[in-house]
Short mmCIF file of C-alpha atoms and ligand atoms in Angstrom, two decimals:
data_model
loop_
_atom_site.label_atom_id
_atom_site.label_comp_id
_atom_site.label_asym_id
_atom_site.label_seq_id
_atom_site.Cartn_x
_atom_site.Cartn_y
_atom_site.Cartn_z
CA MET A 1 79.70 79.44 -158.77
CA ILE A 2 76.63 78.06 -160.54
CA ARG A 3 77.80 74.63 -159.84
CA LEU A 4 78.10 75.39 -156.07
CA SER A 5 74.74 76.98 -155.92
CA PHE A 6 73.18 73.87 -157.50
CA LEU A 7 74.89 71.64 -155.07
CA LEU A 8 73.77 73.66 -152.07
CA PHE A 9 70.12 73.59 -153.56
CA LEU A 10 70.33 69.74 -153.83
CA VAL A 11 71.59 69.53 -150.12
CA SER A 12 68.80 71.77 -148.88
CA ILE A 13 66.06 69.68 -150.72
CA THR A 14 67.56 66.46 -149.28
CA VAL A 15 67.74 67.68 -145.75
CA GLY A 16 64.30 69.22 -145.99
CA THR A 17 62.92 65.84 -147.22
CA CYS A 18 64.51 63.89 -144.31
CA GLN A 19 63.20 66.53 -141.73
CA ASN A 20 59.72 66.34 -143.16
CA GLN A 21 59.79 62.52 -143.19
CA GLY A 22 60.96 62.35 -139.46
CA ALA A 23 58.26 64.92 -138.40
CA LYS A 24 55.63 63.08 -140.43
CA SER A 25 56.55 59.71 -138.80
CA LYS A 26 56.50 61.12 -135.20
CA ASP A 27 53.29 62.80 -135.80
CA ALA A 28 51.77 59.63 -137.28
CA THR A 29 52.80 57.60 -134.23
CA THR A 30 51.39 60.25 -131.83
CA ALA A 31 48.14 60.45 -133.93
CA LYS A 32 47.80 56.76 -133.88
CA GLN A 33 47.90 56.53 -130.11
CA VAL A 34 45.66 59.38 -129.59
CA ASP A 35 43.20 57.85 -132.12
CA LEU A 36 43.38 54.54 -130.32
CA HIS A 37 42.31 56.15 -126.94
CA ASN A 38 39.74 58.30 -128.60
CA HIS A 39 37.96 55.40 -130.05
CA ASN A 40 37.92 53.76 -126.51
CA PRO A 41 35.70 55.55 -124.17
CA TYR A 42 36.64 53.19 -121.19
CA TYR A 43 40.31 54.28 -121.24
CA SER A 44 41.34 56.22 -118.24
CA ARG A 45 44.53 56.40 -116.31
CA THR A 46 42.73 58.04 -113.34
CA ASP A 47 39.26 56.44 -113.11
CA THR A 48 39.71 53.23 -110.86
CA THR A 49 36.06 52.04 -111.33
CA HIS A 50 35.80 48.47 -112.13
CA LEU A 51 34.56 47.97 -115.82
CA ASN A 52 31.87 45.73 -116.81
CA VAL A 53 31.88 45.99 -120.64
CA SER A 54 30.54 43.29 -122.99
CA ASP A 55 32.69 41.42 -125.25
CA ALA A 56 30.86 42.85 -128.38
CA GLU A 57 31.55 46.38 -127.05
CA TRP A 58 35.38 45.71 -126.49
CA LYS A 59 35.47 44.22 -130.00
CA LYS A 60 34.08 47.60 -131.37
CA VAL A 61 36.67 49.81 -129.42
CA LEU A 62 39.92 47.85 -129.46
CA PRO A 63 42.09 47.09 -132.44
CA GLU A 64 41.75 43.48 -133.48
CA ASP A 65 45.27 42.33 -132.19
CA LEU A 66 44.75 43.95 -128.79
CA TYR A 67 41.24 42.58 -128.56
CA LEU A 68 42.49 39.05 -129.19
CA VAL A 69 44.97 39.13 -126.35
CA ALA A 70 42.85 41.22 -123.85
CA ARG A 71 39.50 39.49 -124.48
CA LYS A 72 40.41 36.10 -126.02
CA LYS A 73 43.56 35.38 -124.16
CA ALA A 74 45.71 35.13 -127.15
CA THR A 75 49.56 35.16 -126.63
CA GLU A 76 51.84 37.28 -128.75
CA GLN A 77 54.89 35.47 -130.25
CA ALA A 78 58.03 35.45 -128.12
CA PHE A 79 60.59 38.22 -128.95
CA THR A 80 58.19 40.07 -131.17
CA GLY A 81 56.62 42.59 -128.89
CA ARG A 82 57.66 46.24 -128.15
CA PHE A 83 58.87 45.74 -124.61
CA TRP A 84 60.41 42.39 -124.03
CA ASP A 85 63.94 43.85 -124.18
CA PHE A 86 62.82 47.55 -123.48
CA GLU A 87 64.69 49.41 -120.57
CA GLY A 88 62.93 52.75 -120.54
CA LEU A 89 62.13 54.41 -117.14
CA GLY A 90 58.42 55.06 -116.56
CA THR A 91 54.99 53.45 -115.97
CA TYR A 92 53.19 50.76 -117.77
CA TYR A 93 49.40 51.03 -118.13
CA CYS A 94 46.73 48.61 -119.44
CA ALA A 95 46.37 49.38 -123.06
CA ALA A 96 42.80 48.33 -122.94
CA CYS A 97 41.57 50.43 -120.03
CA GLY A 98 44.49 52.86 -118.80
CA ASN A 99 44.80 51.12 -115.42
CA PRO A 100 48.35 51.59 -113.97
CA LEU A 101 49.96 48.20 -113.87
CA PHE A 102 53.71 48.22 -113.38
CA ARG A 103 56.69 50.38 -112.75
CA SER A 104 59.83 50.13 -114.76
CA ASP A 105 61.72 49.64 -111.58
CA ALA A 106 60.08 46.06 -111.22
CA LYS A 107 61.02 45.02 -114.75
CA PHE A 108 63.98 42.76 -115.22
CA ALA A 109 65.93 41.32 -118.07
CA SER A 110 64.47 37.94 -119.04
CA THR A 111 65.32 35.52 -121.70
CA CYS A 112 61.72 34.31 -122.11
CA GLY A 113 60.95 36.98 -124.97
CA TRP A 114 58.13 38.75 -123.12
CA PRO A 115 58.29 41.73 -120.81
CA SER A 116 58.82 40.42 -117.23
CA PHE A 117 58.14 42.09 -113.86
CA TYR A 118 58.73 40.93 -110.34
CA GLU A 119 55.74 42.82 -108.85
CA ALA A 120 52.58 44.83 -109.88
CA LEU A 121 52.42 48.53 -109.21
CA ARG A 122 49.63 47.97 -106.50
CA ARG A 123 47.99 44.86 -104.97
CA ASN A 124 44.68 45.53 -106.77
CA SER A 125 46.35 46.51 -110.16
CA VAL A 126 45.87 42.96 -111.16
CA ARG A 127 43.91 39.76 -110.19
CA TYR A 128 44.65 36.16 -110.62
CA GLU A 129 42.85 33.08 -112.04
CA THR A 130 43.80 29.46 -112.43
CA ASP A 131 44.34 28.55 -116.02
CA THR A 132 44.24 24.84 -117.03
CA THR A 133 44.39 25.20 -120.82
CA TYR A 134 47.00 23.52 -122.92
CA GLY A 135 47.42 20.68 -120.50
CA MET A 136 49.15 22.81 -117.93
CA VAL A 137 48.20 24.50 -114.59
CA ARG A 138 49.13 28.12 -114.59
CA THR A 139 48.16 31.36 -112.91
CA GLU A 140 46.61 33.72 -115.31
CA VAL A 141 47.15 37.50 -114.55
CA LEU A 142 44.25 39.80 -115.40
CA CYS A 143 43.86 43.58 -115.31
CA GLY A 144 42.28 44.58 -111.93
CA ARG A 145 40.07 47.12 -113.68
CA CYS A 146 38.88 45.64 -117.13
CA ASP A 147 39.61 41.99 -116.41
CA GLY A 148 41.67 41.85 -119.51
CA HIS A 149 44.13 39.08 -120.06
CA LEU A 150 47.61 40.34 -119.44
CA GLY A 151 49.66 37.04 -119.22
CA HIS A 152 50.75 34.60 -116.59
CA ILE A 153 52.79 34.64 -113.36
CA PHE A 154 55.50 32.16 -112.36
CA ASP A 155 57.62 31.37 -109.31
CA ASP A 156 60.99 31.81 -111.13
CA GLY A 157 61.50 35.50 -110.82
CA PRO A 158 64.22 37.42 -109.05
CA GLU A 159 64.30 38.83 -105.43
CA PRO A 160 62.59 40.33 -103.69
CA THR A 161 59.31 38.51 -104.66
CA GLY A 162 60.62 35.53 -106.67
CA LYS A 163 57.72 36.10 -109.02
CA ARG A 164 57.84 36.63 -112.70
CA PHE A 165 54.83 38.36 -114.32
CA CYS A 166 55.22 37.26 -117.98
CA MET A 167 53.16 39.86 -119.88
CA ASN A 168 52.20 40.52 -123.48
CA SER A 169 53.69 43.67 -124.73
CA ILE A 170 50.59 44.66 -126.73
CA ILE A 171 48.43 45.02 -123.57
CA LEU A 172 50.93 47.43 -122.18
CA ASP A 173 51.04 51.25 -122.77
CA PHE A 174 54.24 52.92 -121.56
CA GLU A 175 54.64 56.36 -120.35
CA PRO A 176 58.08 57.67 -119.79
CA ASP A 177 59.03 59.48 -116.63
CA SER A 178 59.36 63.13 -117.61
CA GLY A 179 62.91 64.66 -117.18
CA LYS A 180 64.58 61.15 -116.87
CA LYS A 181 66.56 59.47 -119.52
CA SER A 182 66.00 55.96 -120.56
CA LYS A 183 68.66 53.46 -119.57
FE1 FE B 201 42.60 46.96 -118.18
#
């Protein structure tokens, strides 16, 4: 009887520890996201006003890895981002300013290693610029609200547009549709 009680005691400690770790990890993730947006006064998913924020100010309010992509046009390594093979149903927002950019319906499985979409959420969600760096002529895609660098667009996408918006995961914030299950 004493042995059994001791065993139950051990099980309760183990289960309790696992539950606490799970709760702690989830809270930490949520806290990190909230913290990220709290430090960024320009982040809004509803304000569509075009932003004119200095580079020095962006450097202050964005985490370094996000700043380097959004403002210095860095490219994250293929197959390393959060969303290149992600299939959740929901909306993607600019991680720098909150501008709605893409719907998951327009996302398609691509072998390039970066999240790929065949169309933007709205025509003015993004804007385009010619990029002649690295000896190539490409079309750069920028956020329509904050002018942050998102990635590039290519003509090898699927129907109905034939376009491939090749994006950096780090510049995307994903909000799942409520009440729908991810694929
Ligand atoms: Fe933006």
